[in-house]
Every structure is written in C-alpha cells, then in structure tokens.
JSON list of C-alpha atoms in Angstrom, two decimals:
[
{"chain": "B", "resi": 874, "resn": "MET", "atom": "CA", "xyz": [-11.26, -10.45, -3.14]},
{"chain": "B", "resi": 875, "resn": "GLU", "atom": "CA", "xyz": [-14.30, -8.25, -2.58]},
{"chain": "B", "resi": 876, "resn": "MET", "atom": "CA", "xyz": [-13.08, -7.39, 0.92]},
{"chain": "B", "resi": 877, "resn": "LEU", "atom": "CA", "xyz": [-9.67, -6.48, -0.46]},
{"chain": "B", "resi": 878, "resn": "ASP", "atom": "CA", "xyz": [-11.20, -4.34, -3.23]},
{"chain": "B", "resi": 879, "resn": "SER", "atom": "CA", "xyz": [-13.48, -2.42, -0.89]},
{"chain": "B", "resi": 880, "resn": "ASP", "atom": "CA", "xyz": [-10.76, -1.80, 1.75]},
{"chain": "B", "resi": 881, "resn": "LYS", "atom": "CA", "xyz": [-12.81, -3.62, 4.38]},
{"chain": "B", "resi": 882, "resn": "ALA", "atom": "CA", "xyz": [-9.88, -5.87, 5.18]},
{"chain": "B", "resi": 883, "resn": "TYR", "atom": "CA", "xyz": [-7.62, -4.51, 7.88]},
{"chain": "B", "resi": 884, "resn": "ASN", "atom": "CA", "xyz": [-4.78, -6.93, 7.23]},
{"chain": "B", "resi": 885, "resn": "ASP", "atom": "CA", "xyz": [-4.03, -7.33, 3.52]},
{"chain": "B", "resi": 886, "resn": "ASN", "atom": "CA", "xyz": [-1.31, -9.89, 4.11]},
{"chain": "B", "resi": 887, "resn": "TYR", "atom": "CA", "xyz": [-3.65, -12.16, 6.06]},
{"chain": "B", "resi": 888, "resn": "LEU", "atom": "CA", "xyz": [-6.36, -11.84, 3.42]},
{"chain": "B", "resi": 889, "resn": "ARG", "atom": "CA", "xyz": [-3.88, -12.50, 0.60]},
{"chain": "B", "resi": 890, "resn": "THR", "atom": "CA", "xyz": [-2.58, -15.69, 2.26]},
{"chain": "B", "resi": 891, "resn": "TYR", "atom": "CA", "xyz": [-6.15, -16.76, 2.97]},
{"chain": "B", "resi": 892, "resn": "ILE", "atom": "CA", "xyz": [-7.03, -16.41, -0.73]},
{"chain": "B", "resi": 893, "resn": "LEU", "atom": "CA", "xyz": [-3.92, -18.28, -1.83]},
{"chain": "B", "resi": 894, "resn": "ASP", "atom": "CA", "xyz": [-4.68, -21.07, 0.65]},
{"chain": "B", "resi": 895, "resn": "ASN", "atom": "CA", "xyz": [-8.19, -21.36, -0.76]},
{"chain": "B", "resi": 896, "resn": "VAL", "atom": "CA", "xyz": [-6.81, -21.52, -4.31]},
{"chain": "B", "resi": 897, "resn": "ARG", "atom": "CA", "xyz": [-4.37, -24.28, -3.35]},
{"chain": "B", "resi": 898, "resn": "GLU", "atom": "CA", "xyz": [-7.11, -26.18, -1.57]},
{"chain": "B", "resi": 899, "resn": "ALA", "atom": "CA", "xyz": [-9.39, -25.93, -4.62]},
{"chain": "B", "resi": 900, "resn": "GLN", "atom": "CA", "xyz": [-6.59, -27.19, -6.84]},
{"chain": "B", "resi": 901, "resn": "GLN", "atom": "CA", "xyz": [-5.97, -30.15, -4.55]},
{"chain": "B", "resi": 902, "resn": "ILE", "atom": "CA", "xyz": [-9.66, -31.02, -4.34]},
{"chain": "B", "resi": 903, "resn": "MET", "atom": "CA", "xyz": [-10.19, -30.86, -8.07]},
{"chain": "B", "resi": 904, "resn": "GLY", "atom": "CA", "xyz": [-6.99, -32.65, -8.98]},
{"chain": "B", "resi": 905, "resn": "ALA", "atom": "CA", "xyz": [-5.58, -32.84, -12.51]},
{"chain": "B", "resi": 906, "resn": "ASP", "atom": "CA", "xyz": [-8.20, -35.24, -13.86]},
{"chain": "B", "resi": 907, "resn": "SER", "atom": "CA", "xyz": [-11.23, -33.36, -12.66]},
{"chain": "B", "resi": 908, "resn": "ALA", "atom": "CA", "xyz": [-9.73, -30.05, -13.83]},
{"chain": "B", "resi": 909, "resn": "ASN", "atom": "CA", "xyz": [-9.45, -31.43, -17.35]},
{"chain": "B", "resi": 910, "resn": "ASN", "atom": "CA", "xyz": [-13.02, -32.73, -17.18]},
{"chain": "B", "resi": 911, "resn": "LEU", "atom": "CA", "xyz": [-14.43, -29.47, -15.81]},
{"chain": "B", "resi": 912, "resn": "LYS", "atom": "CA", "xyz": [-13.02, -27.01, -18.30]},
{"chain": "B", "resi": 913, "resn": "HIS", "atom": "CA", "xyz": [-14.49, -23.85, -16.76]},
{"chain": "B", "resi": 914, "resn": "TYR", "atom": "CA", "xyz": [-12.73, -24.65, -13.47]},
{"chain": "B", "resi": 915, "resn": "ALA", "atom": "CA", "xyz": [-9.52, -25.41, -15.31]},
{"chain": "B", "resi": 916, "resn": "VAL", "atom": "CA", "xyz": [-9.65, -22.04, -17.10]},
{"chain": "B", "resi": 917, "resn": "LEU", "atom": "CA", "xyz": [-10.39, -20.27, -13.82]},
{"chain": "B", "resi": 918, "resn": "MET", "atom": "CA", "xyz": [-7.51, -21.97, -12.02]},
{"chain": "B", "resi": 919, "resn": "GLN", "atom": "CA", "xyz": [-5.11, -21.11, -14.86]},
{"chain": "B", "resi": 920, "resn": "LYS", "atom": "CA", "xyz": [-6.07, -17.44, -14.88]},
{"chain": "B", "resi": 921, "resn": "ILE", "atom": "CA", "xyz": [-6.43, -16.82, -11.15]},
{"chain": "B", "resi": 922, "resn": "LYS", "atom": "CA", "xyz": [-2.70, -16.87, -10.38]},
{"chain": "B", "resi": 923, "resn": "PRO", "atom": "CA", "xyz": [-1.83, -14.05, -12.82]},
{"chain": "B", "resi": 924, "resn": "MET", "atom": "CA", "xyz": [-4.79, -12.06, -11.50]},
{"chain": "B", "resi": 925, "resn": "LEU", "atom": "CA", "xyz": [-3.61, -12.50, -7.90]},
{"chain": "B", "resi": 926, "resn": "ASN", "atom": "CA", "xyz": [-0.08, -11.51, -8.90]},
{"chain": "B", "resi": 927, "resn": "LEU", "atom": "CA", "xyz": [-1.42, -8.39, -10.60]},
{"chain": "B", "resi": 928, "resn": "LYS", "atom": "CA", "xyz": [-3.51, -7.57, -7.53]},
{"chain": "B", "resi": 929, "resn": "SER", "atom": "CA", "xyz": [-0.46, -7.87, -5.25]},
{"chain": "B", "resi": 930, "resn": "GLN", "atom": "CA", "xyz": [1.56, -5.65, -7.61]},
{"chain": "B", "resi": 931, "resn": "ILE", "atom": "CA", "xyz": [-1.20, -3.04, -7.54]},
{"chain": "B", "resi": 932, "resn": "ILE", "atom": "CA", "xyz": [-1.24, -3.16, -3.73]},
{"chain": "B", "resi": 933, "resn": "ASN", "atom": "CA", "xyz": [2.54, -2.75, -3.61]},
{"chain": "B", "resi": 934, "resn": "VAL", "atom": "CA", "xyz": [2.37, 0.26, -5.95]},
{"chain": "B", "resi": 935, "resn": "SER", "atom": "CA", "xyz": [-0.38, 1.85, -3.85]},
{"chain": "B", "resi": 936, "resn": "PHE", "atom": "CA", "xyz": [1.73, 1.35, -0.70]},
{"chain": "B", "resi": 937, "resn": "LYS", "atom": "CA", "xyz": [4.69, 2.99, -2.42]},
{"chain": "B", "resi": 938, "resn": "GLN", "atom": "CA", "xyz": [2.43, 5.85, -3.51]},
{"chain": "B", "resi": 939, "resn": "GLN", "atom": "CA", "xyz": [1.21, 6.36, 0.07]},
{"chain": "B", "resi": 940, "resn": "ILE", "atom": "CA", "xyz": [4.81, 6.38, 1.32]},
{"chain": "B", "resi": 941, "resn": "ALA", "atom": "CA", "xyz": [5.79, 8.93, -1.34]},
{"chain": "B", "resi": 942, "resn": "ILE", "atom": "CA", "xyz": [2.84, 11.16, -0.44]},
{"chain": "B", "resi": 943, "resn": "ARG", "atom": "CA", "xyz": [3.75, 10.93, 3.25]},
{"chain": "B", "resi": 944, "resn": "ASN", "atom": "CA", "xyz": [7.38, 11.82, 2.47]},
{"chain": "B", "resi": 945, "resn": "VAL", "atom": "CA", "xyz": [6.34, 14.83, 0.38]},
{"chain": "B", "resi": 946, "resn": "GLN", "atom": "CA", "xyz": [4.03, 16.07, 3.13]},
{"chain": "B", "resi": 947, "resn": "GLU", "atom": "CA", "xyz": [6.79, 15.64, 5.71]},
{"chain": "B", "resi": 948, "resn": "CYS", "atom": "CA", "xyz": [9.20, 17.54, 3.48]},
{"chain": "B", "resi": 949, "resn": "GLN", "atom": "CA", "xyz": [6.69, 20.34, 2.97]},
{"chain": "B", "resi": 950, "resn": "GLY", "atom": "CA", "xyz": [6.19, 20.59, 6.73]},
{"chain": "B", "resi": 951, "resn": "LYS", "atom": "CA", "xyz": [9.93, 20.86, 7.32]},
{"chain": "B", "resi": 952, "resn": "SER", "atom": "CA", "xyz": [10.21, 23.43, 4.53]},
{"chain": "B", "resi": 953, "resn": "ASN", "atom": "CA", "xyz": [7.45, 25.53, 6.11]},
{"chain": "B", "resi": 954, "resn": "GLN", "atom": "CA", "xyz": [9.21, 25.38, 9.49]},
{"chain": "B", "resi": 955, "resn": "ILE", "atom": "CA", "xyz": [12.48, 26.52, 7.94]},
{"chain": "B", "resi": 956, "resn": "ASN", "atom": "CA", "xyz": [10.74, 29.34, 6.04]},
{"chain": "B", "resi": 957, "resn": "ASN", "atom": "CA", "xyz": [9.04, 30.52, 9.23]},
{"chain": "B", "resi": 958, "resn": "LYS", "atom": "CA", "xyz": [12.38, 30.55, 11.09]},
{"chain": "B", "resi": 959, "resn": "MET", "atom": "CA", "xyz": [14.05, 32.44, 8.26]},
{"chain": "B", "resi": 960, "resn": "LYS", "atom": "CA", "xyz": [11.36, 35.14, 8.32]},
{"chain": "B", "resi": 961, "resn": "ILE", "atom": "CA", "xyz": [12.45, 36.15, 11.83]},
{"chain": "B", "resi": 962, "resn": "ASP", "atom": "CA", "xyz": [14.79, 39.12, 11.68]},
{"chain": "B", "resi": 963, "resn": "PRO", "atom": "CA", "xyz": [17.69, 38.44, 14.06]},
{"chain": "B", "resi": 964, "resn": "THR", "atom": "CA", "xyz": [18.56, 42.16, 14.36]},
{"chain": "B", "resi": 965, "resn": "ARG", "atom": "CA", "xyz": [15.29, 42.87, 16.16]},
{"chain": "B", "resi": 966, "resn": "LYS", "atom": "CA", "xyz": [16.34, 40.62, 19.04]},
{"chain": "B", "resi": 967, "resn": "PHE", "atom": "CA", "xyz": [19.73, 42.28, 19.43]},
{"chain": "B", "resi": 968, "resn": "THR", "atom": "CA", "xyz": [20.28, 43.17, 23.09]},
{"chain": "B", "resi": 969, "resn": "GLY", "atom": "CA", "xyz": [23.67, 44.92, 22.90]},
{"chain": "B", "resi": 970, "resn": "ARG", "atom": "CA", "xyz": [24.58, 48.28, 24.42]},
{"chain": "B", "resi": 971, "resn": "ARG", "atom": "CA", "xyz": [23.22, 51.39, 22.86]},
{"chain": "B", "resi": 972, "resn": "ARG", "atom": "CA", "xyz": [25.46, 54.42, 22.34]}
]
C-alpha cells in the first residue's frame, strides 16, 4: 500500500492483485477459528476490503481526471491551431491579375 500511495509502483494493477492475493492468503492461514480468537486480526480483515475498494475507486477517479485533463489540453491545442489559421488574411495571398 505504501508503494501505491507514493507512486513508486509502475504497474498499479499488478500491485493491487498482489495485495489482494496477500489478503486472501492471510485469511486462509488464519481461518475462521483463529480469526475469532485473534480479534485484532478479525477487525483488520473485516475492514481491509472496504479500504481496498475505496483505494481502487480513488485510483479510477484519478485516472479519469488525468484523461479529462489530457482531453482539455488536446482541445486547447486544436483551438489554438484553428485560431492561428483564422488570423491569416486570405486576401494578402491573392495572386490574380492587377488592372
């Protein structure tokens, strides 16, 4: 989770599946009986899934935000190109006959 928070992870999907695999493995090792006996682990295992879901939702929103920013920048670039082309006066390039 620290790697994901600090943006040190290059592949978020790999890191997310790695974390979920570790959670599943911990649940299997502890089992239902030991989870009831070790209450602090039981509380952690109950609350970690909603936290991981929230983290994935935050990542999805940040991806959507980056896509929106990229789209706006692309649109601004196209708008600037169109404005620059419209500034050119076509009558100055007229090569017809003079009388």
